Amino acid sequence: MQPVQETSETASSPVAAPRRLAVLGATGSIGTQTLDIVRLFPDRLSVQVLTARRNAARLLQQALEFRPACVVIDDPEGYRQLREALAGTGIEVLQGEEGLCACVQRPDVDVVVAALVGFAGLRPVLAALEAGKLVALANKETLVAGGALVHEALRRYGGTLIPVDSEHSAIFQCLVGEEPASVEALILTASGGPFRTRPLETFDRITPDEALCHPNWSMGAKVTVDSATMMNKGLEVIEAHWLFELPAERIQVLVHPQSIVHSMVTFVDGSTKAQLGVPDMRLPIQYALSYPERWEAPHERIDWVQLGQLDFEAPDPARFPCLPLAYEALRRGGTAPAVLNAANEQAVQLFLQEQIRFTDIARLVEAALEYLSEPEPVPSYEHLQEADRRARHYVLELAGVAAH
Ligand code: NDP
């Protein structure tokens, strides 16, 4: 990642104007926690844009509380309801992907928090970077599918990317003041999810309810299932590759069940830095919004005596086959990561709808990766969109589910 540039928005100043946010995916887990941070710092942060896919009721509630200039919703019925409910308030109501891309380019937006799920984040993030915005990125699928395009947009238009994902925020924090050439390896920690010790022979009986029960983090459904398969860590390896410009073999994964060490960096002199904190996404969200400052906040501190011990172990590829699949996609390059991502999004949705088994997720992703990935050096957006569409279709076909 290009070093984050000091802009007038990020420069430290006691009288700086509030940073004006566009929160994409405001009604979700990261979105609502972002709004918690805005509530904590009303003098430093304000909200210009809020968006959702179909949760019109929650978006309306948020709009009435934060009084943004604009809201965007994907669902046509939600759009109709919001237009009616917000008539006369001066709040503009937009719809769909076009609305998302327009709102992130508004001149009154300083920071775009990308907290929607999946490939749907890619176009709005590219639009934000094209307008030179600072993007606080939670939506890892954007970098997984379109890392090369995001890099190109950063190079051409001078926008800025700051990670929100706790692991990447940890690495970002460990790298402050360090030369890129002094980094030897990144170590991403993983909780191991709810099935770290479950007998392997019972994996094909795992239910959505069991997969949605994460031991340490409360998150949206898709990322929670990804954590249970450890595809989440695989996506994060690809995300780290694009953010920190290191090859797959210098990005390691370590299972750490307590989720206190959020990730680490080993340097060429043999020293390792780690960033630690309680598992609470509001910490990395706040850091992305306050960077390069740190703002005093009442978040829970680690109780070292209560904590007792920290454990680490190597991930088991037989238990978590999605992790080696993600490394394979990164090594293949071209459209492979986009295929991996789309096949996984589709398979997770089918699993949540009880149409396939938990163990089918990795099987379907592997098949899509094998048959569909193409070695394009820098695929265009249209190429990625087509790879995404074909991978979803392929997974539906293999699973024997009619596409709609
Ligand atoms: P949620 O499912 O909780 O929320 C997703 C948000 O995006 C909702 O506002 C949803 O609207 C909106 N949305 C979903 N799909 C679309 C779409 N196609 N078009 C427009 N808007 C859409 O997800 P999370 O907050 O858990 O995750 C968001 C991102 O952050 C993911 O990429 C995830 O991997 C990443 N992340 C999440 C963490 C967490 O703790 N939750 C931790 C680290 C990373 P609606 O509510 O109307 O459906």
CSV table of C-alpha atoms and ligand atoms in Angstrom, one decimal:
chain,number,residue,atom,x,y,z
A,1,MET,CA,0.0,0.0,0.0
A,2,GLN,CA,1.2,3.5,-0.7
A,3,PRO,CA,2.2,5.2,2.5
A,4,VAL,CA,-0.9,7.0,3.9
A,5,GLN,CA,-0.6,10.7,2.9
A,6,GLU,CA,-1.1,13.4,5.4
A,7,THR,CA,-4.0,15.4,4.0
A,8,SER,CA,-5.8,18.4,5.5
A,9,GLU,CA,-8.3,15.9,6.9
A,10,THR,CA,-5.7,13.7,8.6
A,11,ALA,CA,-3.4,16.4,9.8
A,12,SER,CA,-3.4,16.8,13.6
A,13,SER,CA,-5.0,20.0,14.7
A,14,PRO,CA,-7.1,20.8,17.8
A,15,VAL,CA,-9.4,23.0,15.7
A,16,ALA,CA,-9.8,20.7,12.7
A,17,ALA,CA,-13.2,20.6,11.1
A,18,PRO,CA,-15.1,17.3,11.7
A,19,ARG,CA,-14.3,14.5,9.2
A,20,ARG,CA,-17.4,14.0,7.1
A,21,LEU,CA,-18.2,10.4,6.6
A,22,ALA,CA,-20.0,8.3,4.0
A,23,VAL,CA,-20.9,5.0,5.7
A,24,LEU,CA,-21.6,2.3,3.1
A,25,GLY,CA,-23.4,-0.6,4.7
A,26,ALA,CA,-24.5,1.6,7.7
A,27,THR,CA,-27.1,-0.9,8.8
A,28,GLY,CA,-24.7,-3.8,9.2
A,29,SER,CA,-22.3,-4.8,12.0
A,30,ILE,CA,-19.4,-2.6,11.0
A,31,GLY,CA,-21.7,0.2,9.9
A,32,THR,CA,-23.6,0.4,13.2
A,33,GLN,CA,-20.3,0.2,15.2
A,34,THR,CA,-18.9,3.1,13.0
A,35,LEU,CA,-22.0,5.1,14.0
A,36,ASP,CA,-21.2,4.3,17.7
A,37,ILE,CA,-17.8,5.9,17.1
A,38,VAL,CA,-19.5,9.0,15.6
A,39,ARG,CA,-21.7,9.2,18.7
A,40,LEU,CA,-18.5,9.2,20.9
A,41,PHE,CA,-16.9,12.0,18.9
A,42,PRO,CA,-19.6,14.4,17.7
A,43,ASP,CA,-17.0,17.2,17.4
A,44,ARG,CA,-14.6,15.2,15.3
A,45,LEU,CA,-16.9,13.2,13.0
A,46,SER,CA,-20.1,13.9,11.1
A,47,VAL,CA,-22.2,11.8,8.8
A,48,GLN,CA,-23.0,12.9,5.2
A,49,VAL,CA,-24.1,9.7,3.7
A,50,LEU,CA,-25.7,6.4,5.0
A,51,THR,CA,-26.4,3.4,2.8
A,52,ALA,CA,-28.1,0.0,3.1
A,53,ARG,CA,-29.2,-2.8,0.8
A,54,ARG,CA,-32.8,-3.4,2.0
A,55,ASN,CA,-33.1,-2.5,5.7
A,56,ALA,CA,-35.1,0.7,5.1
A,57,ALA,CA,-36.5,0.8,8.7
A,58,ARG,CA,-33.0,0.9,10.3
A,59,LEU,CA,-31.7,3.3,7.6
A,60,LEU,CA,-34.6,5.7,8.3
A,61,GLN,CA,-33.9,5.6,12.0
A,62,GLN,CA,-30.2,6.4,11.4
A,63,ALA,CA,-31.1,9.1,8.9
A,64,LEU,CA,-33.4,10.8,11.5
A,65,GLU,CA,-30.7,10.6,14.1
A,66,PHE,CA,-27.6,11.7,12.1
A,67,ARG,CA,-29.3,14.0,9.5
A,68,PRO,CA,-27.0,13.1,6.6
A,69,ALA,CA,-27.2,14.9,3.3
A,70,CYS,CA,-28.0,11.7,1.4
A,71,VAL,CA,-29.1,8.1,1.9
A,72,VAL,CA,-28.8,5.3,-0.6
A,73,ILE,CA,-30.7,2.0,-0.7
A,74,ASP,CA,-30.6,-0.8,-3.2
A,75,ASP,CA,-34.1,-2.3,-2.7
A,76,PRO,CA,-36.8,-0.6,-4.9
A,77,GLU,CA,-39.5,-0.9,-2.2
A,78,GLY,CA,-37.1,0.5,0.5
A,79,TYR,CA,-36.3,3.4,-1.9
A,80,ARG,CA,-40.0,4.2,-2.2
A,81,GLN,CA,-40.6,4.0,1.5
A,82,LEU,CA,-37.5,6.2,2.3
A,83,ARG,CA,-38.5,8.8,-0.3
A,84,GLU,CA,-41.9,9.1,1.3
A,85,ALA,CA,-40.6,9.1,4.9
A,86,LEU,CA,-37.9,11.6,4.3
A,87,ALA,CA,-39.9,14.0,2.1
A,88,GLY,CA,-39.4,17.6,3.3
A,89,THR,CA,-36.4,16.8,5.5
A,90,GLY,CA,-33.9,17.9,2.8
A,91,ILE,CA,-32.2,14.5,2.8
A,92,GLU,CA,-31.6,13.2,-0.7
A,93,VAL,CA,-32.6,9.6,-1.4
A,94,LEU,CA,-30.7,7.6,-4.1
A,95,GLN,CA,-30.9,4.0,-5.2
A,96,GLY,CA,-28.6,1.2,-6.3
A,97,GLU,CA,-25.0,1.0,-7.4
A,98,GLU,CA,-25.2,4.2,-9.3
A,99,GLY,CA,-26.4,6.0,-6.2
A,100,LEU,CA,-23.5,4.5,-4.2
A,101,CYS,CA,-20.9,5.6,-6.8
A,102,ALA,CA,-22.4,9.1,-6.9
A,103,CYS,CA,-22.6,9.6,-3.1
A,104,VAL,CA,-19.0,8.6,-2.4
A,105,GLN,CA,-17.8,11.3,-4.9
A,106,ARG,CA,-19.7,14.1,-3.2
A,107,PRO,CA,-17.4,17.1,-2.4
A,108,ASP,CA,-18.8,17.2,1.1
A,109,VAL,CA,-17.5,13.7,1.9
A,110,ASP,CA,-14.0,13.3,3.3
A,111,VAL,CA,-13.9,9.7,4.4
A,112,VAL,CA,-15.7,6.7,2.9
A,113,VAL,CA,-16.2,3.8,5.3
A,114,ALA,CA,-16.7,0.7,3.0
A,115,ALA,CA,-18.6,-1.7,5.2
A,116,LEU,CA,-20.9,-3.4,2.7
A,117,VAL,CA,-20.4,-7.1,2.0
A,118,GLY,CA,-18.9,-8.8,-1.0
A,119,PHE,CA,-18.0,-8.0,-4.6
A,120,ALA,CA,-20.7,-5.2,-4.4
A,121,GLY,CA,-18.1,-3.0,-2.6
A,122,LEU,CA,-15.7,-2.9,-5.5
A,123,ARG,CA,-17.3,-0.3,-7.8
A,124,PRO,CA,-18.1,2.2,-5.0
A,125,VAL,CA,-14.6,1.9,-3.6
A,126,LEU,CA,-13.0,2.5,-7.0
A,127,ALA,CA,-15.4,5.5,-7.4
A,128,ALA,CA,-14.3,6.9,-4.0
A,129,LEU,CA,-10.6,6.5,-4.9
A,130,GLU,CA,-11.1,8.1,-8.3
A,131,ALA,CA,-12.4,11.1,-6.4
A,132,GLY,CA,-9.3,11.1,-4.3
A,133,LYS,CA,-11.1,10.2,-1.1
A,134,LEU,CA,-9.8,8.5,2.0
A,135,VAL,CA,-11.3,5.0,2.2
A,136,ALA,CA,-11.6,3.2,5.5
A,137,LEU,CA,-11.9,-0.4,4.2
A,138,ALA,CA,-13.7,-3.1,6.0
A,139,ASN,CA,-15.0,-4.7,2.8
A,140,LYS,CA,-12.2,-7.2,2.3
A,141,GLU,CA,-13.8,-8.8,-0.8
A,142,THR,CA,-13.1,-5.6,-2.7
A,143,LEU,CA,-9.3,-6.1,-2.4
A,144,VAL,CA,-9.6,-9.9,-2.9
A,145,ALA,CA,-11.5,-9.6,-6.2
A,146,GLY,CA,-10.1,-6.2,-7.4
A,147,GLY,CA,-6.8,-5.7,-5.7
A,148,ALA,CA,-5.0,-4.8,-8.9
A,149,LEU,CA,-7.7,-2.2,-9.9
A,150,VAL,CA,-7.6,-0.7,-6.4
A,151,HIS,CA,-3.8,-0.4,-6.6
A,152,GLU,CA,-4.1,1.3,-10.0
A,153,ALA,CA,-6.7,3.7,-8.8
A,154,LEU,CA,-4.6,4.6,-5.8
A,155,ARG,CA,-1.6,5.3,-8.0
A,156,ARG,CA,-3.5,7.3,-10.6
A,157,TYR,CA,-5.8,9.4,-8.4
A,158,GLY,CA,-3.9,9.8,-5.1
A,159,GLY,CA,-6.7,8.6,-2.8
A,160,THR,CA,-5.8,6.8,0.4
A,161,LEU,CA,-6.7,3.4,1.9
A,162,ILE,CA,-6.7,2.6,5.6
A,163,PRO,CA,-7.6,-0.9,6.8
A,164,VAL,CA,-10.5,-1.5,9.2
A,165,ASP,CA,-10.2,-5.3,9.5
A,166,SER,CA,-8.6,-5.9,12.9
A,167,GLU,CA,-5.7,-8.0,11.6
A,168,HIS,CA,-4.8,-5.4,8.9
A,169,SER,CA,-5.2,-2.5,11.3
A,170,ALA,CA,-2.9,-4.3,13.7
A,171,ILE,CA,-0.2,-4.7,11.0
A,172,PHE,CA,-0.8,-1.1,9.9
A,173,GLN,CA,-0.2,0.0,13.5
A,174,CYS,CA,2.9,-2.2,13.8
A,175,LEU,CA,4.3,-0.6,10.6
A,176,VAL,CA,4.1,3.0,11.8
A,177,GLY,CA,7.6,4.4,11.7
A,178,GLU,CA,9.1,1.4,9.9
A,179,GLU,CA,10.7,1.1,6.5
A,180,PRO,CA,8.9,-1.3,4.1
A,181,ALA,CA,12.3,-2.9,3.3
A,182,SER,CA,12.8,-3.9,7.0
A,183,VAL,CA,9.7,-6.1,7.0
A,184,GLU,CA,10.4,-9.9,6.8
A,185,ALA,CA,7.0,-11.4,7.3
A,186,LEU,CA,3.4,-10.6,8.3
A,187,ILE,CA,1.7,-13.0,10.8
A,188,LEU,CA,-2.1,-12.9,10.7
A,189,THR,CA,-3.7,-14.3,13.7
A,190,ALA,CA,-7.0,-16.3,13.5
A,191,SER,CA,-9.3,-17.4,16.3
A,192,GLY,CA,-9.9,-20.8,14.6
A,193,GLY,CA,-13.7,-20.1,14.9
A,194,PRO,CA,-16.2,-22.4,16.5
A,195,PHE,CA,-14.9,-25.6,15.0
A,196,ARG,CA,-11.2,-25.6,16.0
A,197,THR,CA,-11.6,-28.6,18.2
A,198,ARG,CA,-14.8,-30.2,16.8
A,199,PRO,CA,-14.3,-33.8,15.6
A,200,LEU,CA,-13.6,-33.6,11.8
A,201,GLU,CA,-15.9,-36.5,11.0
A,202,THR,CA,-18.9,-34.5,12.2
A,203,PHE,CA,-18.1,-31.5,9.9
A,204,ASP,CA,-20.7,-32.4,7.3
A,205,ARG,CA,-23.4,-32.2,9.9
A,206,ILE,CA,-22.6,-28.6,10.9
A,207,THR,CA,-25.7,-26.4,10.8
A,208,PRO,CA,-25.9,-22.7,9.9
A,209,ASP,CA,-26.8,-21.9,13.6
A,210,GLU,CA,-23.7,-23.6,14.8
A,211,ALA,CA,-21.5,-21.8,12.1
A,212,LEU,CA,-23.1,-18.5,13.1
A,213,CYS,CA,-22.0,-18.9,16.7
A,214,HIS,CA,-18.5,-17.3,16.8
A,215,PRO,CA,-16.6,-17.7,20.1
A,216,ASN,CA,-15.1,-14.2,20.2
A,217,TRP,CA,-16.6,-11.8,17.6
A,218,SER,CA,-20.2,-10.7,16.9
A,219,MET,CA,-20.3,-10.0,13.1
A,220,GLY,CA,-22.5,-10.2,10.0
A,221,ALA,CA,-23.6,-13.6,8.8
A,222,LYS,CA,-21.3,-13.9,5.8
A,223,VAL,CA,-18.0,-13.1,7.6
A,224,THR,CA,-19.1,-15.3,10.5
A,225,VAL,CA,-19.5,-18.3,8.2
A,226,ASP,CA,-16.2,-17.4,6.6
A,227,SER,CA,-14.5,-17.4,10.0
A,228,ALA,CA,-15.9,-20.9,10.7
A,229,THR,CA,-14.4,-22.3,7.4
A,230,MET,CA,-11.3,-20.0,7.8
A,231,MET,CA,-12.0,-18.7,4.3
A,232,ASN,CA,-12.0,-15.4,6.1
A,233,LYS,CA,-8.3,-15.8,7.0
A,234,GLY,CA,-7.6,-16.8,3.4
A,235,LEU,CA,-9.4,-13.6,2.1
A,236,GLU,CA,-7.4,-11.7,4.7
A,237,VAL,CA,-4.1,-13.2,3.3
A,238,ILE,CA,-5.0,-11.8,-0.1
A,239,GLU,CA,-6.1,-8.5,1.4
A,240,ALA,CA,-2.8,-8.2,3.2
A,241,HIS,CA,-0.9,-9.0,0.0
A,242,TRP,CA,-2.5,-5.9,-1.7
A,243,LEU,CA,-2.4,-3.6,1.3
A,244,PHE,CA,1.2,-4.3,2.3
A,245,GLU,CA,2.7,-5.5,-1.0
A,246,LEU,CA,4.2,-8.8,0.1
A,247,PRO,CA,4.1,-12.2,-1.6
A,248,ALA,CA,2.0,-15.1,-0.3
A,249,GLU,CA,5.1,-16.9,1.2
A,250,ARG,CA,5.8,-13.9,3.5
A,251,ILE,CA,2.3,-13.8,4.9
A,252,GLN,CA,1.7,-16.5,7.6
A,253,VAL,CA,-1.4,-17.5,9.5
A,254,LEU,CA,-1.3,-18.5,13.1
A,255,VAL,CA,-4.3,-19.7,15.2
A,256,HIS,CA,-4.7,-17.8,18.4
A,257,PRO,CA,-8.0,-18.7,20.1
A,258,GLN,CA,-8.1,-15.8,22.5
A,259,SER,CA,-8.2,-13.1,19.7
A,260,ILE,CA,-6.1,-10.7,21.8
A,261,VAL,CA,-3.1,-10.5,19.6
A,262,HIS,CA,-4.7,-9.1,16.4
A,263,SER,CA,-1.6,-9.7,14.2
A,264,MET,CA,2.2,-9.3,14.1
A,265,VAL,CA,5.1,-8.2,11.9
A,266,THR,CA,8.5,-9.8,12.0
A,267,PHE,CA,11.4,-7.6,10.9
A,268,VAL,CA,14.7,-8.4,9.2
A,269,ASP,CA,16.6,-8.1,12.5
A,270,GLY,CA,14.6,-10.9,14.0
A,271,SER,CA,12.4,-8.6,16.1
A,272,THR,CA,8.6,-9.0,16.1
A,273,LYS,CA,5.9,-6.3,16.9
A,274,ALA,CA,2.4,-7.2,17.8
A,275,GLN,CA,-0.8,-5.2,18.4
A,276,LEU,CA,-3.1,-6.3,21.2
A,277,GLY,CA,-6.5,-5.3,22.4
A,278,VAL,CA,-9.8,-6.8,23.4
A,279,PRO,CA,-11.8,-8.3,20.5
A,280,ASP,CA,-14.0,-5.2,19.8
A,281,MET,CA,-14.2,-3.9,16.2
A,282,ARG,CA,-14.8,-0.3,17.5
A,283,LEU,CA,-11.1,-0.1,18.2
A,284,PRO,CA,-9.8,-0.6,14.7
A,285,ILE,CA,-12.8,1.4,13.3
A,286,GLN,CA,-11.8,4.3,15.5
A,287,TYR,CA,-8.2,4.1,14.6
A,288,ALA,CA,-9.0,4.2,10.9
A,289,LEU,CA,-11.1,7.3,11.5
A,290,SER,CA,-8.6,9.1,13.9
A,291,TYR,CA,-5.4,8.2,12.1
A,292,PRO,CA,-2.7,9.5,12.5
A,293,GLU,CA,-4.0,10.6,15.9
A,294,ARG,CA,-5.3,8.4,18.7
A,295,TRP,CA,-8.4,9.7,20.4
A,296,GLU,CA,-9.1,9.0,24.1
A,297,ALA,CA,-12.0,6.6,24.4
A,298,PRO,CA,-13.7,4.5,27.1
A,299,HIS,CA,-13.3,1.1,25.3
A,300,GLU,CA,-12.5,-1.9,27.5
A,301,ARG,CA,-8.8,-2.4,28.3
A,302,ILE,CA,-7.1,-5.8,28.5
A,303,ASP,CA,-7.1,-7.2,32.0
A,304,TRP,CA,-3.7,-8.9,32.0
A,305,VAL,CA,-4.2,-10.8,35.2
A,306,GLN,CA,-7.6,-12.2,34.2
A,307,LEU,CA,-6.2,-13.0,30.7
A,308,GLY,CA,-3.8,-15.6,32.1
A,309,GLN,CA,-2.3,-17.1,29.0
A,310,LEU,CA,-2.1,-16.6,25.2
A,311,ASP,CA,-2.0,-19.7,23.0
A,312,PHE,CA,-0.8,-20.2,19.4
A,313,GLU,CA,-0.9,-23.1,17.0
A,314,ALA,CA,-0.6,-23.8,13.3
A,315,PRO,CA,-3.8,-24.0,11.3
A,316,ASP,CA,-4.9,-27.5,10.2
A,317,PRO,CA,-5.4,-27.6,6.4
A,318,ALA,CA,-7.5,-30.8,6.6
A,319,ARG,CA,-9.9,-29.0,9.0
A,320,PHE,CA,-9.8,-25.7,7.1
A,321,PRO,CA,-9.3,-26.5,3.3
A,322,CYS,CA,-10.5,-23.0,2.4
A,323,LEU,CA,-7.2,-21.5,3.7
A,324,PRO,CA,-4.9,-23.3,1.3
A,325,LEU,CA,-7.4,-22.6,-1.5
A,326,ALA,CA,-7.0,-18.9,-0.9
A,327,TYR,CA,-3.2,-19.1,-1.0
A,328,GLU,CA,-3.6,-21.0,-4.3
A,329,ALA,CA,-5.8,-18.3,-5.8
A,330,LEU,CA,-3.3,-15.6,-4.7
A,331,ARG,CA,-0.4,-17.6,-6.3
A,332,ARG,CA,-2.4,-18.0,-9.6
A,333,GLY,CA,-3.3,-14.4,-9.8
A,334,GLY,CA,-5.4,-13.1,-12.7
A,335,THR,CA,-9.1,-13.7,-12.1
A,336,ALA,CA,-8.4,-16.6,-9.6
A,337,PRO,CA,-9.0,-14.5,-6.4
A,338,ALA,CA,-12.2,-13.0,-7.9
A,339,VAL,CA,-13.4,-16.6,-8.8
A,340,LEU,CA,-12.5,-17.8,-5.3
A,341,ASN,CA,-14.4,-14.9,-3.7
A,342,ALA,CA,-17.5,-15.2,-5.9
A,343,ALA,CA,-17.7,-19.0,-5.5
A,344,ASN,CA,-17.4,-18.6,-1.8
A,345,GLU,CA,-20.0,-15.8,-1.5
A,346,GLN,CA,-22.5,-18.0,-3.5
A,347,ALA,CA,-21.6,-21.2,-1.5
A,348,VAL,CA,-22.0,-19.5,1.8
A,349,GLN,CA,-25.4,-18.2,0.8
A,350,LEU,CA,-26.5,-21.7,-0.2
A,351,PHE,CA,-25.2,-23.1,3.1
A,352,LEU,CA,-27.1,-20.4,5.0
A,353,GLN,CA,-30.2,-21.4,3.1
A,354,GLU,CA,-29.6,-25.0,4.0
A,355,GLN,CA,-29.2,-26.0,0.4
A,356,ILE,CA,-25.6,-27.4,0.8
A,357,ARG,CA,-23.5,-28.9,3.6
A,358,PHE,CA,-20.8,-27.0,5.4
A,359,THR,CA,-18.1,-29.2,3.8
A,360,ASP,CA,-19.5,-28.5,0.3
A,361,ILE,CA,-18.4,-24.8,0.6
A,362,ALA,CA,-14.7,-25.7,0.1
A,363,ARG,CA,-15.5,-28.4,-2.5
A,364,LEU,CA,-17.5,-26.0,-4.6
A,365,VAL,CA,-14.9,-23.2,-4.3
A,366,GLU,CA,-12.1,-25.6,-5.3
A,367,ALA,CA,-14.0,-26.8,-8.4
A,368,ALA,CA,-14.7,-23.2,-9.5
A,369,LEU,CA,-11.1,-22.2,-8.9
A,370,GLU,CA,-9.9,-25.2,-10.9
A,371,TYR,CA,-12.2,-24.7,-13.9
A,372,LEU,CA,-12.8,-20.9,-14.2
A,373,SER,CA,-9.7,-18.9,-13.2
A,374,GLU,CA,-7.8,-17.2,-16.0
A,375,PRO,CA,-4.3,-15.8,-15.8
A,376,GLU,CA,-5.1,-12.2,-16.9
A,377,PRO,CA,-2.3,-9.9,-15.6
A,378,VAL,CA,-4.5,-7.0,-14.6
A,379,PRO,CA,-8.2,-7.9,-15.3
A,380,SER,CA,-10.5,-5.0,-16.1
A,381,TYR,CA,-13.6,-4.3,-14.0
A,382,GLU,CA,-15.8,-5.9,-16.7
A,383,HIS,CA,-13.5,-8.9,-16.8
A,384,LEU,CA,-13.8,-9.3,-13.0
A,385,GLN,CA,-17.6,-8.8,-13.1
A,386,GLU,CA,-17.8,-11.6,-15.7
A,387,ALA,CA,-15.6,-13.9,-13.7
A,388,ASP,CA,-17.7,-13.2,-10.6
A,389,ARG,CA,-21.0,-13.9,-12.6
A,390,ARG,CA,-19.6,-17.2,-14.0
A,391,ALA,CA,-18.3,-18.4,-10.7
A,392,ARG,CA,-21.7,-17.8,-9.0
A,393,HIS,CA,-23.5,-19.6,-11.8
A,394,TYR,CA,-21.0,-22.5,-11.8
A,395,VAL,CA,-21.5,-23.0,-8.1
A,396,LEU,CA,-25.3,-22.9,-8.4
A,397,GLU,CA,-25.1,-25.4,-11.3
A,398,LEU,CA,-22.8,-27.8,-9.4
A,399,ALA,CA,-25.0,-27.6,-6.3
A,400,GLY,CA,-28.0,-28.4,-8.4
A,401,VAL,CA,-29.8,-25.1,-7.6
A,402,ALA,CA,-31.5,-23.1,-10.3
A,403,ALA,CA,-30.0,-19.7,-10.9
A,404,HIS,CA,-32.4,-16.7,-10.7
B,1,NDP,P1,-23.3,-7.1,7.6
B,1,NDP,O1,-24.0,-8.2,6.9
B,1,NDP,O2,-23.6,-7.0,9.1
B,1,NDP,O3,-23.7,-5.7,7.0
B,1,NDP,C1,-23.6,-5.5,5.6
B,1,NDP,C2,-24.0,-4.1,5.3
B,1,NDP,O4,-23.9,-3.9,3.8
B,1,NDP,C3,-25.5,-3.8,5.6
B,1,NDP,O5,-25.7,-2.5,5.8
B,1,NDP,C4,-26.2,-4.3,4.3
B,1,NDP,O6,-27.5,-3.7,4.1
B,1,NDP,C5,-25.2,-3.7,3.2
B,1,NDP,N1,-25.1,-4.5,2.0
B,1,NDP,C6,-25.0,-5.9,1.9
B,1,NDP,N2,-25.0,-6.3,0.6
B,1,NDP,C7,-25.1,-5.1,-0.1
B,1,NDP,C8,-25.2,-4.9,-1.5
B,1,NDP,N3,-25.1,-5.9,-2.4
B,1,NDP,N4,-25.3,-3.6,-1.9
B,1,NDP,C9,-25.4,-2.6,-1.0
B,1,NDP,N5,-25.3,-2.8,0.3
B,1,NDP,C10,-25.2,-4.0,0.8
B,1,NDP,O7,-21.7,-7.2,7.3
B,1,NDP,P2,-20.5,-6.9,8.3
B,1,NDP,O8,-20.7,-5.5,8.8
B,1,NDP,O9,-20.3,-8.0,9.2
B,1,NDP,O10,-19.3,-6.9,7.3
B,1,NDP,C11,-19.1,-5.8,6.4
B,1,NDP,C12,-17.7,-6.1,5.7
B,1,NDP,O11,-16.7,-5.9,6.7
B,1,NDP,C13,-17.5,-7.5,5.1
B,1,NDP,O12,-16.7,-7.4,4.0
B,1,NDP,C14,-16.8,-8.2,6.2
B,1,NDP,O13,-16.0,-9.2,5.7
B,1,NDP,C15,-15.9,-7.1,6.8
B,1,NDP,N6,-15.5,-7.3,8.2
B,1,NDP,C16,-16.5,-7.4,9.1
B,1,NDP,C17,-16.2,-7.5,10.5
B,1,NDP,C18,-17.2,-7.6,11.6
B,1,NDP,O14,-16.8,-7.6,12.7
B,1,NDP,N7,-18.5,-7.6,11.2
B,1,NDP,C19,-14.7,-7.6,10.9
B,1,NDP,C20,-13.8,-7.4,9.8
B,1,NDP,C21,-14.2,-7.3,8.5
B,1,NDP,P3,-28.8,-4.4,4.7
B,1,NDP,O15,-28.6,-4.3,6.2
B,1,NDP,O16,-29.9,-3.6,4.2
B,1,NDP,O17,-28.8,-5.8,4.2
